[in-house]
PDB file of C-alpha atoms and ligand atoms in Angstrom:
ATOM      1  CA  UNK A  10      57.416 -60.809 115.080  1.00  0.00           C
ATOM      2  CA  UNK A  11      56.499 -63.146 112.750  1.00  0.00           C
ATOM      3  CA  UNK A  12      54.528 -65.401 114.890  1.00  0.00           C
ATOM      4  CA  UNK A  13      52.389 -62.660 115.728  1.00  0.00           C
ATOM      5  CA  UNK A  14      51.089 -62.721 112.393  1.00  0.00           C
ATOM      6  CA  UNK A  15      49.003 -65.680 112.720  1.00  0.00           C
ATOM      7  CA  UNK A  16      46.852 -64.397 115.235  1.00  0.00           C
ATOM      8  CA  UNK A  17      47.172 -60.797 114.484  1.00  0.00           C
ATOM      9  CA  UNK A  18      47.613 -59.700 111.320  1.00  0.00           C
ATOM     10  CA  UNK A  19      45.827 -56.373 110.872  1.00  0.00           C
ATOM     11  CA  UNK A  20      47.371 -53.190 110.362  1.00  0.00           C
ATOM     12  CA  UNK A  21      46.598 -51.871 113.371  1.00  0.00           C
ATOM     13  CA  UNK A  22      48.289 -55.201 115.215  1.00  0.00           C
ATOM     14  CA  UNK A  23      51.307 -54.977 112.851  1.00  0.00           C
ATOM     15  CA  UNK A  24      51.685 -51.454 113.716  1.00  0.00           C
ATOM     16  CA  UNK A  25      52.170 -52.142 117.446  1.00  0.00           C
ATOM     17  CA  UNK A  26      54.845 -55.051 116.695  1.00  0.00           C
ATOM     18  CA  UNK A  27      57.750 -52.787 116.908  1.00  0.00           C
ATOM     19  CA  UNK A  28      56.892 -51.263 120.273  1.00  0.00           C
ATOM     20  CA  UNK A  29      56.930 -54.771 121.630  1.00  0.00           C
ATOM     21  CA  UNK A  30      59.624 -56.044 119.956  1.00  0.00           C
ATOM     22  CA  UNK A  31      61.328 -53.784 122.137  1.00  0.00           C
ATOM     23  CA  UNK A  32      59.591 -53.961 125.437  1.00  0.00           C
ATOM     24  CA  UNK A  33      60.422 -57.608 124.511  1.00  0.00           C
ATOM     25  CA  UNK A  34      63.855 -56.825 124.449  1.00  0.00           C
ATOM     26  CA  UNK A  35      63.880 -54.498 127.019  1.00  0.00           C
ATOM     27  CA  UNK A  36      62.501 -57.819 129.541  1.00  0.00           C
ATOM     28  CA  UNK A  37      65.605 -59.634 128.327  1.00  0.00           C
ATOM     29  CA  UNK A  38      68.284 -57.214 129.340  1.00  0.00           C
ATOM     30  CA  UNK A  39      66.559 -56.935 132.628  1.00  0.00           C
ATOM     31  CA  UNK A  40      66.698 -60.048 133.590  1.00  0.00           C
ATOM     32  CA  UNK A  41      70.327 -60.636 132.576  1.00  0.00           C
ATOM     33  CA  UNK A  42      70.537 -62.155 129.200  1.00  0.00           C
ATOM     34  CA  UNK A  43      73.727 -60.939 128.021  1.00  0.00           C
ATOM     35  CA  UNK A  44      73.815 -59.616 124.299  1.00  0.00           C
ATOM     36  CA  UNK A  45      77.291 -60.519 123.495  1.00  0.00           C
ATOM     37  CA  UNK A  46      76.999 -64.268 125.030  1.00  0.00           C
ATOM     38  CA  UNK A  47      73.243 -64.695 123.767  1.00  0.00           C
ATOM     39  CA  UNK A  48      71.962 -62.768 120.464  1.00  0.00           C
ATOM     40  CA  UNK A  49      69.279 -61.567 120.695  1.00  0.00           C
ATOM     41  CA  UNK A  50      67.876 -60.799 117.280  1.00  0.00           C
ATOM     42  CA  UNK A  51      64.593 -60.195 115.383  1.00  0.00           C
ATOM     43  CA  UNK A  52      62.932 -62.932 113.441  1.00  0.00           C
ATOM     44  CA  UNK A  53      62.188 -61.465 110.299  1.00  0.00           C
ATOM     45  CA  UNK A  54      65.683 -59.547 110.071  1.00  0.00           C
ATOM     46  CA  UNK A  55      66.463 -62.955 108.561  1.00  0.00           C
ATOM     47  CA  UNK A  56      64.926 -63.788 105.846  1.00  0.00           C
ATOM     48  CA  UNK A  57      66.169 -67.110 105.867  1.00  0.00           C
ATOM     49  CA  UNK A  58      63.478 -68.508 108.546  1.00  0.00           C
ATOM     50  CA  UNK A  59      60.994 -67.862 105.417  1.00  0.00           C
ATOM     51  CA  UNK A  60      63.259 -70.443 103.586  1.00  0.00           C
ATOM     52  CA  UNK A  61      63.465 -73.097 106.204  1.00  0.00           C
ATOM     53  CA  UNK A  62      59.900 -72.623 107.126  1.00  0.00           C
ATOM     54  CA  UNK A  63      58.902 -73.492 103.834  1.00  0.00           C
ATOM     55  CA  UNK A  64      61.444 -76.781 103.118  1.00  0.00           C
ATOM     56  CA  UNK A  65      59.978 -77.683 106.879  1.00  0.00           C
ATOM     57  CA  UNK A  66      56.345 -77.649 105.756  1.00  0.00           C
ATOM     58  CA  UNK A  67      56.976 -80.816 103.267  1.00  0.00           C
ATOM     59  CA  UNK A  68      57.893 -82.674 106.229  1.00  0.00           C
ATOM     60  CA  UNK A  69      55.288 -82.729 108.689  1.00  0.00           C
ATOM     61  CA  UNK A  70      51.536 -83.550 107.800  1.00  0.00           C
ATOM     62  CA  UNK A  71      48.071 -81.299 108.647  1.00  0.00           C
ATOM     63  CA  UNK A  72      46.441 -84.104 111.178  1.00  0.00           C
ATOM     64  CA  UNK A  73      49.794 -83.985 113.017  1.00  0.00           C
ATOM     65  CA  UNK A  74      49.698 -79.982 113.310  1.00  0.00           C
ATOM     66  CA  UNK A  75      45.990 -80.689 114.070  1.00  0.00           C
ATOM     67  CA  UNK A  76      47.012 -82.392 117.060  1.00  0.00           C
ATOM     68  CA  UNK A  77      49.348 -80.072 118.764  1.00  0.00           C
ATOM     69  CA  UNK A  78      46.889 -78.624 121.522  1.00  0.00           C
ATOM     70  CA  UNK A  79      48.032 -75.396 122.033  1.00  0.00           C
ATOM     71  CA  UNK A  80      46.879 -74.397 118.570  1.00  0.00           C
ATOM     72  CA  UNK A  81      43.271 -74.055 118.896  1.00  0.00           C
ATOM     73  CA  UNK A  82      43.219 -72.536 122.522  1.00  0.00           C
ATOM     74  CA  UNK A  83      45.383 -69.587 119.834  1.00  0.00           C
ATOM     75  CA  UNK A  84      42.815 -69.737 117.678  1.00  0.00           C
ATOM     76  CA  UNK A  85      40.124 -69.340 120.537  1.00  0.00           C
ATOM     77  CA  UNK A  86      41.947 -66.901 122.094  1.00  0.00           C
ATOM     78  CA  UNK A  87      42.629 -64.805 119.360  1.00  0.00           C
ATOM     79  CA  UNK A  88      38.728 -65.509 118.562  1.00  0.00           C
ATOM     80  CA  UNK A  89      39.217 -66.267 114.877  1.00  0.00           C
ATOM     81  CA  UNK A  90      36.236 -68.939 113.529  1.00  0.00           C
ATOM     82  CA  UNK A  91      38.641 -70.055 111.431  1.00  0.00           C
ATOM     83  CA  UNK A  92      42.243 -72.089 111.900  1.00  0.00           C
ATOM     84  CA  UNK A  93      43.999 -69.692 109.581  1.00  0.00           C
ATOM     85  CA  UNK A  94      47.079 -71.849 107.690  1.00  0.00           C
ATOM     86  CA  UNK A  95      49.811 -69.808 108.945  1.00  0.00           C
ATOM     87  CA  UNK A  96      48.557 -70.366 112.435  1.00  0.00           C
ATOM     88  CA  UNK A  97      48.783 -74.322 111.831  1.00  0.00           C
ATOM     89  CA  UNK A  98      52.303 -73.931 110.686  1.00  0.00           C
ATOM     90  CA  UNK A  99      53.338 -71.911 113.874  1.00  0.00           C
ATOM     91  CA  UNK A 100      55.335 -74.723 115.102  1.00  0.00           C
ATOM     92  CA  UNK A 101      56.836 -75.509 112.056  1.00  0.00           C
ATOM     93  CA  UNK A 102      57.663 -71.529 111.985  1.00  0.00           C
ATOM     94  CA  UNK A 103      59.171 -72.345 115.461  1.00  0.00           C
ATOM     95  CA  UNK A 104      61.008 -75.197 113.934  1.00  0.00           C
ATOM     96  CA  UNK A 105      62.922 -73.035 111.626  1.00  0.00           C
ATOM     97  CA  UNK A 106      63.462 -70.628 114.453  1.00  0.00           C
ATOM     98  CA  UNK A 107      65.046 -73.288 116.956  1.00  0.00           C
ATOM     99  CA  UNK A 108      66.791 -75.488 113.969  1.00  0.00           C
ATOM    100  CA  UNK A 109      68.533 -72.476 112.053  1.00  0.00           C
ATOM    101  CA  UNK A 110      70.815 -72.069 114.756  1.00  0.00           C
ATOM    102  CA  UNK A 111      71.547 -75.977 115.384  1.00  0.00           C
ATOM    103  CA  UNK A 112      70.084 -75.734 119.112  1.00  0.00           C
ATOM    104  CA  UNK A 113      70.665 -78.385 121.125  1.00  0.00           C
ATOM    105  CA  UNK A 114      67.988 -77.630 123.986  1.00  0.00           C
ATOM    106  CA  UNK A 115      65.057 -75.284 124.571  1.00  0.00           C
ATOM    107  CA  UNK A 116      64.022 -73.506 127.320  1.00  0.00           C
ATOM    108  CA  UNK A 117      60.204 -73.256 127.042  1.00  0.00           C
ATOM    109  CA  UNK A 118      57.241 -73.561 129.541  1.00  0.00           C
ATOM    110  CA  UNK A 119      55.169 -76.481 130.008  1.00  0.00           C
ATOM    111  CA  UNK A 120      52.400 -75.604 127.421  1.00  0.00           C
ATOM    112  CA  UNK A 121      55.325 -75.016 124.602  1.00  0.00           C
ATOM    113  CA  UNK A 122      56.897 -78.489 125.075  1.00  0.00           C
ATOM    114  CA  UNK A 123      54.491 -80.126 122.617  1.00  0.00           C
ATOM    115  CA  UNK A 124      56.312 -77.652 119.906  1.00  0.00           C
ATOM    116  CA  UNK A 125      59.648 -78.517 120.676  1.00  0.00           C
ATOM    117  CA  UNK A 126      58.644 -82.449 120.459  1.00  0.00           C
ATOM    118  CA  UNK A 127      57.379 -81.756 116.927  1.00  0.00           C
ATOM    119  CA  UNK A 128      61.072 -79.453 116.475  1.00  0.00           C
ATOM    120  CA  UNK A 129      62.496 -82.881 117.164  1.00  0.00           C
ATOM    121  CA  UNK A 130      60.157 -84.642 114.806  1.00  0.00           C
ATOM    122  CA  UNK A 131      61.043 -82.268 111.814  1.00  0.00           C
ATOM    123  CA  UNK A 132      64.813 -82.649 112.539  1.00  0.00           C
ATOM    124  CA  UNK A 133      64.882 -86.472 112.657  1.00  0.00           C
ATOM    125  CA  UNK A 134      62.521 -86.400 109.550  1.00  0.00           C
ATOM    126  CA  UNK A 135      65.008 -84.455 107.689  1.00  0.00           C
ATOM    127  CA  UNK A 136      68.244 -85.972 108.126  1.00  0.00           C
ATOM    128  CA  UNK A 137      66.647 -89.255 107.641  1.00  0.00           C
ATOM    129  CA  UNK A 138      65.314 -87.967 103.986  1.00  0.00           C
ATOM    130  CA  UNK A 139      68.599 -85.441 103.204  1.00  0.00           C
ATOM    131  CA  UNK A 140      71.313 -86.818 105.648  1.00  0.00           C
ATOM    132  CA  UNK A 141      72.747 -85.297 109.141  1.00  0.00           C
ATOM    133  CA  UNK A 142      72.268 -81.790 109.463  1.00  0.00           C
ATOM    134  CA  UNK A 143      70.045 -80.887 112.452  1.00  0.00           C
ATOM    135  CA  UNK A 144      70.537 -82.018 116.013  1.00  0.00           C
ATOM    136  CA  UNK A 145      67.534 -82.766 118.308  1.00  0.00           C
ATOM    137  CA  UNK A 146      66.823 -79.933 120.454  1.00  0.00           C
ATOM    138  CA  UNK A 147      65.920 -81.234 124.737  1.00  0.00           C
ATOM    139  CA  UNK A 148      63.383 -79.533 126.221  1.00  0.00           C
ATOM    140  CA  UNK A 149      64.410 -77.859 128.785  1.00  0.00           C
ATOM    141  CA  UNK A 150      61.706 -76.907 131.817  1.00  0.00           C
ATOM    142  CA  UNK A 151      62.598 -75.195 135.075  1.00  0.00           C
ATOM    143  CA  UNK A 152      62.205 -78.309 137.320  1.00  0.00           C
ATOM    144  CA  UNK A 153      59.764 -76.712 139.813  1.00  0.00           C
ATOM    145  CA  UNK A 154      58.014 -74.168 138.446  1.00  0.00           C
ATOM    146  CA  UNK A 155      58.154 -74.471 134.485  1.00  0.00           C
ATOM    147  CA  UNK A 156      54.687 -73.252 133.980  1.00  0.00           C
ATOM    148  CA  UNK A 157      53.406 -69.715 136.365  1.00  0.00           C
ATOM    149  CA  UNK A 158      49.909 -68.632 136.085  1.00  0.00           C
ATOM    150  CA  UNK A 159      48.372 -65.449 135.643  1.00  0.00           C
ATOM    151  CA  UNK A 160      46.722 -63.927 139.290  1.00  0.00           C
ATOM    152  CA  UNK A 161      42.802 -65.042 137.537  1.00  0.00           C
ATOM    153  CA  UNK A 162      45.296 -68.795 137.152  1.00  0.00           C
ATOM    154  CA  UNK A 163      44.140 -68.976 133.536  1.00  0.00           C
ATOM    155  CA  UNK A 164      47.567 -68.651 131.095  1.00  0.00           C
ATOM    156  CA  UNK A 165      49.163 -65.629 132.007  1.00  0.00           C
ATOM    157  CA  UNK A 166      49.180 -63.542 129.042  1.00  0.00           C
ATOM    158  CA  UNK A 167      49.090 -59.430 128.658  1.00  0.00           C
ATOM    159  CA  UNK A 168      45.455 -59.867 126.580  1.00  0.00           C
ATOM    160  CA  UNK A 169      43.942 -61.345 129.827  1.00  0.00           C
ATOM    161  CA  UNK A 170      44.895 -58.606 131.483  1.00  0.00           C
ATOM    162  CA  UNK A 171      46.023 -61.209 134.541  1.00  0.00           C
ATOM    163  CA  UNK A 172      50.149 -60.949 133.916  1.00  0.00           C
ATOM    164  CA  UNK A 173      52.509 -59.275 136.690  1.00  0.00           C
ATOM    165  CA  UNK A 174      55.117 -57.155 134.642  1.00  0.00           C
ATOM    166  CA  UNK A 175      58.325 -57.260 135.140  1.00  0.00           C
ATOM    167  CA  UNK A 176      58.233 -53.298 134.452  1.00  0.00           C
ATOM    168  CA  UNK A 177      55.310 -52.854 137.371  1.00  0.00           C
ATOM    169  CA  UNK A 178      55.769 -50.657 140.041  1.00  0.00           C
ATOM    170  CA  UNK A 179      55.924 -52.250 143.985  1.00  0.00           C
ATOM    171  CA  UNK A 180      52.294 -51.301 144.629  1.00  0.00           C
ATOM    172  CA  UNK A 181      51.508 -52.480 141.452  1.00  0.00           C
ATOM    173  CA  UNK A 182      52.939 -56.331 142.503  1.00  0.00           C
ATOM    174  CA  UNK A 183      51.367 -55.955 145.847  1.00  0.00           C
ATOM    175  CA  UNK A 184      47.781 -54.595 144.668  1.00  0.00           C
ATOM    176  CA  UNK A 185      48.234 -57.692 141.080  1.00  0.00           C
ATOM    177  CA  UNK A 186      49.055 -60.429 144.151  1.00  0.00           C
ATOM    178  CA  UNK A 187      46.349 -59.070 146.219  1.00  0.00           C
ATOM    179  CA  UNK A 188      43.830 -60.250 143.923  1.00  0.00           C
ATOM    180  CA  UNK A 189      45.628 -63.581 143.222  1.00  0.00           C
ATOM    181  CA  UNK A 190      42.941 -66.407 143.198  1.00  0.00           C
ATOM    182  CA  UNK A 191      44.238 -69.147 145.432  1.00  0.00           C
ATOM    183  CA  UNK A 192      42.901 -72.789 146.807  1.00  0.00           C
ATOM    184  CA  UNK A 193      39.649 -72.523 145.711  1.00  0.00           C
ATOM    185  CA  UNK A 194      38.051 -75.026 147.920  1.00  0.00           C
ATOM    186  CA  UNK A 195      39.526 -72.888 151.090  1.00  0.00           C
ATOM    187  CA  UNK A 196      36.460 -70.706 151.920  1.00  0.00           C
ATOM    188  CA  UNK A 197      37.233 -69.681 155.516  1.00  0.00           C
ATOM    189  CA  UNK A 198      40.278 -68.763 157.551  1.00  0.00           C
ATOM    190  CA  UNK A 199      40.046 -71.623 159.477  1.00  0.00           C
ATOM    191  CA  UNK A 200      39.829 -74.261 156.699  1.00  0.00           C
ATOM    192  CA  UNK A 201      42.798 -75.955 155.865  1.00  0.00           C
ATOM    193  CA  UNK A 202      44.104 -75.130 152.573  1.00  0.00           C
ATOM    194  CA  UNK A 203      46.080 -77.429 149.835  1.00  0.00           C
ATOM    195  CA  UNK A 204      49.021 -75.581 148.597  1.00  0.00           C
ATOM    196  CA  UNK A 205      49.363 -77.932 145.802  1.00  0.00           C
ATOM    197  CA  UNK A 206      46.746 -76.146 144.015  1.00  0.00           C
ATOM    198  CA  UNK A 207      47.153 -72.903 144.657  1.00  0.00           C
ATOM    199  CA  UNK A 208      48.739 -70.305 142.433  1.00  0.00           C
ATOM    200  CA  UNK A 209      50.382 -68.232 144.780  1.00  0.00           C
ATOM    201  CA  UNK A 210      52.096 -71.065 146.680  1.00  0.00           C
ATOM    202  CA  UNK A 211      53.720 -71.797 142.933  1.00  0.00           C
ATOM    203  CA  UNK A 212      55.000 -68.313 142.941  1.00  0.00           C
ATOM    204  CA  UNK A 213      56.626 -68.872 146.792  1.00  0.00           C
ATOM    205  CA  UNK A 214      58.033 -71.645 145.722  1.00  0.00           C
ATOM    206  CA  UNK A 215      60.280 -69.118 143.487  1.00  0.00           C
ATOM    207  CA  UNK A 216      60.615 -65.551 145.456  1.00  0.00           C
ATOM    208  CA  UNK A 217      60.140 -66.976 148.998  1.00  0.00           C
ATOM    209  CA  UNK A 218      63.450 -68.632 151.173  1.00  0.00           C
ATOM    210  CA  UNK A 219      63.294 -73.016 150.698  1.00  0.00           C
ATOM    211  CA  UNK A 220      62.443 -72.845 154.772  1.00  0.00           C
ATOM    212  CA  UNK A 221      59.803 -70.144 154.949  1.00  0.00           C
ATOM    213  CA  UNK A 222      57.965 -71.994 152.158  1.00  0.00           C
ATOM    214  CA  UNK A 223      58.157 -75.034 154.239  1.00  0.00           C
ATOM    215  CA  UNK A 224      57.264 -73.317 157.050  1.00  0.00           C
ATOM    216  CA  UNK A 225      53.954 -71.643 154.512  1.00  0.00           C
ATOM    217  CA  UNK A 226      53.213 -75.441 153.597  1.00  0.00           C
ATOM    218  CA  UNK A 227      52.763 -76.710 156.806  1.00  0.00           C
ATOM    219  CA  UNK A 228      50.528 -73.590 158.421  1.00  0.00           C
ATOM    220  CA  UNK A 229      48.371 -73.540 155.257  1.00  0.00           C
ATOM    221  CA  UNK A 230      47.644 -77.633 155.210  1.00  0.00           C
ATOM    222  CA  UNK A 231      46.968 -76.614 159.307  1.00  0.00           C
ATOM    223  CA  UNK A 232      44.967 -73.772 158.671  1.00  0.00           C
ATOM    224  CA  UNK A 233      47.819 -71.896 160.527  1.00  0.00           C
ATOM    225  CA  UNK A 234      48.041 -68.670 158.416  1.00  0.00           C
ATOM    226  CA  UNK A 235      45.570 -66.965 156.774  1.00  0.00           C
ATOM    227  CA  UNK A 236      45.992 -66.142 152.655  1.00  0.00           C
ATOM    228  CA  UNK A 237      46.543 -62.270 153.242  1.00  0.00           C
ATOM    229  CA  UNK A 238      49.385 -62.356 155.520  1.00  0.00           C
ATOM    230  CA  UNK A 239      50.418 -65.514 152.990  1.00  0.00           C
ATOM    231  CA  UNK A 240      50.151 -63.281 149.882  1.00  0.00           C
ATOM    232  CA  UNK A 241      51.918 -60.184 151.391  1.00  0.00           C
ATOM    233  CA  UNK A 242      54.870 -62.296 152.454  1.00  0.00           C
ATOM    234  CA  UNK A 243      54.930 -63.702 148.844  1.00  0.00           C
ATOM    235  CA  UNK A 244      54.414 -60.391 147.545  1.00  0.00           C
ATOM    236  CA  UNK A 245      57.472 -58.982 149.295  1.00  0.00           C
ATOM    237  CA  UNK A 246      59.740 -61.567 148.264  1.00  0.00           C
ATOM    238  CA  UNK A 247      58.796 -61.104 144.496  1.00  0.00           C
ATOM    239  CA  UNK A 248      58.930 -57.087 144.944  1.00  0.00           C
ATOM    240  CA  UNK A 249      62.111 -57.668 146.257  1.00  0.00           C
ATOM    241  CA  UNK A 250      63.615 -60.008 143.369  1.00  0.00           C
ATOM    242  CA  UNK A 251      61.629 -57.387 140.889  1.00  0.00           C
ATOM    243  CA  UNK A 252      63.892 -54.228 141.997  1.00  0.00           C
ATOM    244  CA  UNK A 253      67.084 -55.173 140.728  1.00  0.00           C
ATOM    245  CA  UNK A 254      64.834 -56.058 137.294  1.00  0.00           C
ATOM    246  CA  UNK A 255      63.265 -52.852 136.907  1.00  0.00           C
ATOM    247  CA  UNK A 256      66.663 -50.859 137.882  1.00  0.00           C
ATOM    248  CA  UNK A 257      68.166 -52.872 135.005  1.00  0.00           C
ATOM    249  CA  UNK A 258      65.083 -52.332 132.656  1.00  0.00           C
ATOM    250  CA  UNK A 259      65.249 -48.094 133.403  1.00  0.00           C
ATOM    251  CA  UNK A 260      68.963 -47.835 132.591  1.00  0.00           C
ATOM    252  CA  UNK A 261      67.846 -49.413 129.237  1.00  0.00           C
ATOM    253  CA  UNK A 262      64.720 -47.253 128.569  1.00  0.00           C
ATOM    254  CA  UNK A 263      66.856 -44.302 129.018  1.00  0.00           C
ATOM    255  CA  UNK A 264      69.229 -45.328 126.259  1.00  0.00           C
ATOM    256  CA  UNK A 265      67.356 -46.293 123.463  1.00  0.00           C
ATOM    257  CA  UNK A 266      70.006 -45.796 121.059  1.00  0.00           C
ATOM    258  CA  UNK A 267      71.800 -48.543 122.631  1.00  0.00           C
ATOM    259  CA  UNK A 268      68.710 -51.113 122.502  1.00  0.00           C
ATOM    260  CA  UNK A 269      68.710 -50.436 119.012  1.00  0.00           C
ATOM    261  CA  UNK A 270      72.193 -50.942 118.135  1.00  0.00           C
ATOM    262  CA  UNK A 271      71.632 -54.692 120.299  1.00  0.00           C
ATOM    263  CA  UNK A 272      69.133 -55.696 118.088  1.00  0.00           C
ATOM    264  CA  UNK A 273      70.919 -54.864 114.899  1.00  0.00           C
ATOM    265  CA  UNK A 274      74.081 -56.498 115.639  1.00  0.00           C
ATOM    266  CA  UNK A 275      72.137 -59.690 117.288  1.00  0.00           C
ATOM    267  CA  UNK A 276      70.156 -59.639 113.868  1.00  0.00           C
ATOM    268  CA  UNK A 277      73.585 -59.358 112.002  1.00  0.00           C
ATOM    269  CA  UNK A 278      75.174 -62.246 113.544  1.00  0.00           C
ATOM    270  CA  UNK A 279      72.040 -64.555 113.926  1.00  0.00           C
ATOM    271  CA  UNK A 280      71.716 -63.886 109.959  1.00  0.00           C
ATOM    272  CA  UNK A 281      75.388 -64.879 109.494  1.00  0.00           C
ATOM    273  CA  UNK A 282      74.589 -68.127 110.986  1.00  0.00           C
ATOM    274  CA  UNK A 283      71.285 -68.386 108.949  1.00  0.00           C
ATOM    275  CA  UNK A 284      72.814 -67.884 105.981  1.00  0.00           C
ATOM    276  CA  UNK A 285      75.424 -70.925 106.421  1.00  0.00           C
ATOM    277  CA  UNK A 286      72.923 -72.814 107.856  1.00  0.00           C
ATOM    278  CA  UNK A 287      70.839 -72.633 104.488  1.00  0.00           C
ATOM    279  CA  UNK A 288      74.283 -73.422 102.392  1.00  0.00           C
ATOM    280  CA  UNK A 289      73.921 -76.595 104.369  1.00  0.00           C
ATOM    281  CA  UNK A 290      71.028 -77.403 104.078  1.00  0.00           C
ATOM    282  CA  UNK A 291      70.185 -76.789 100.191  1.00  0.00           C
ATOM    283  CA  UNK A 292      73.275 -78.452  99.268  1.00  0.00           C
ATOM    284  CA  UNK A 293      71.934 -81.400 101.624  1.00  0.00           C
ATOM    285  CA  UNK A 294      68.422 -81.160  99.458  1.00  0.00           C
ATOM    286  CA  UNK A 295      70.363 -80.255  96.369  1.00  0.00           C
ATOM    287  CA  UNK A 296      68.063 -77.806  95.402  1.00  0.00           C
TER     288      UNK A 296
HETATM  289 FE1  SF4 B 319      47.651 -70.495 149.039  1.00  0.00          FE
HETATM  290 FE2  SF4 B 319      48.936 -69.428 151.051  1.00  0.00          FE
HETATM  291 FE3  SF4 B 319      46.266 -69.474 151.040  1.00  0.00          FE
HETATM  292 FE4  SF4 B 319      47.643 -71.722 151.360  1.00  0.00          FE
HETATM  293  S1  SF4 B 319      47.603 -69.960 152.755  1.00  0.00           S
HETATM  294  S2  SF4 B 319      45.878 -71.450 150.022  1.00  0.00           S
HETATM  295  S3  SF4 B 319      49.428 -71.353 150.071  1.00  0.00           S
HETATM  296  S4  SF4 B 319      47.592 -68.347 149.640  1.00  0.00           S
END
């Protein structure tokens, strides 16, 4: 919830944080993430990250924020005129996030990698100015898909309106994967299309059986199917690995109460951790 302060801090935006902290958190229990094997916490229910944040800053310079690409397409996005400070220190904000808790890897999608580079940077800075404290995080991508795009194949992101939810309805994915932009340069039925480059090919790769995406490869290079009988069959694979998901995701909607009590405990124990981290580390500064 922090983070969203550098693109969106009006009262209006703030006042909507809590909502999707918890449809946040909601998405995690659906997919599987187990509370009591992974906390799962909220950022500013530890105060620390403030702390670390700032001791982080000293350690990494403005032309090297000014360099991490992702930062202006925020900017852009969020169409501010201006690069706001806070919004050139979200990485270093990540930094405290993925460093507090001694991570050893990340898992992040392609266009996040740069930050976790610069998470390595701030480490090795620090224990080469204040001694060992911080390991460096790996990256860690999904090896064939780590970056999915949105149906339009800009970002997916909930402001473009372009995202498939993991909370929408069957007819929802099918009408969302219906309008999926695909191979671009494939005009007609009967020109061969170039999987490679196509968005919804990306998305077979991950809710479609290894063979029957082979089988899609070769009949789309050979003009051999058509991209509506290619996007239902992707559509009811992903439907299908959705239903299990949104079953999950109901039995938590319906028990608030119990979402609630997740996030406090999570919270609890990630500030535990915070709070001997920061022993650590100001004894390591000796401030
Ligand atoms: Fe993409 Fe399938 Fe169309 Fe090929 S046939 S361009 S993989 S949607």
């Amino acid at each position: 919830d922090l983070h969203m302060l550098t693109t969106q801090p009006s009262r209006n935006q703030v006042s909507a944080v809590a909502g999707n902290v918890r449809e946040i958190v909601l998405d995690y229990l659906s997919v599987g993430i187990e509370p009591e094997r992974s906390t799962i916490f909220v950022q500013s229910a530890v105060p620390e990250t403030y702390e670390l944040n700032l001791l982080f800053e000293m350690l990494v310079s403005v032309p090297r924020l000014e360099r991490v690409p992702s930062l202006k397409e925020m900017a852009r996005d969020a169409s501010l005129e201006v690069m706001p400070f806070g919004l050139l220190g979200y990485p270093v904000l990540q930094a405290a996030d993925i460093l507090m808790y001694k991570a050893n890897g990340v898992p992040v999608g392609e266009d996040q990698a740069p930050h976790v580079e610069l998470t390595r940077e701030i480490a090795r800075r620090f224990n080469h100015t204040y001694g060992d404290v911080f390991p460096e995080p790996d990256t860690l991508l999904t090896a064939e898909t780590s970056k999915l795009l949105g149906i339009d194949r800009r970002k997916m992101s909930k402001s473009y309106g372009n995202a498939i939810f993991l909370s929408d309805s069957p007819d929802a994915v099918s009408t969302k994967v219906s309008r999926m932009i695909t191979d671009p340069q494939r005009a007609r039925r009967s020109d061969p299309g170039n999987p490679d480059v196509c968005n919804v090919f990306d998305f077979h790769k991950l809710y479609t059986d290894a063979d029957a995406v082979k089988t899609i490869e070769e009949q789309c290079r050979a003009a051999g199917i058509g991209c509506v009988e290619c996007k239902q069959k992707m559509a009811r694979g992903l439907v299908s690995a959705l239903e299990p998901i949104r079953e999950k995701r109901a039995y938590y909607e319906e028990r608030p109460e119990m979402v609630e009590e997740i996030m406090v405990e999570g919270s609890n124990r990630a500030r535990k951790t915070a709070c001997e981290t920061m022993e650590v580390v100001r004894a390591a500064i000796k401030i």
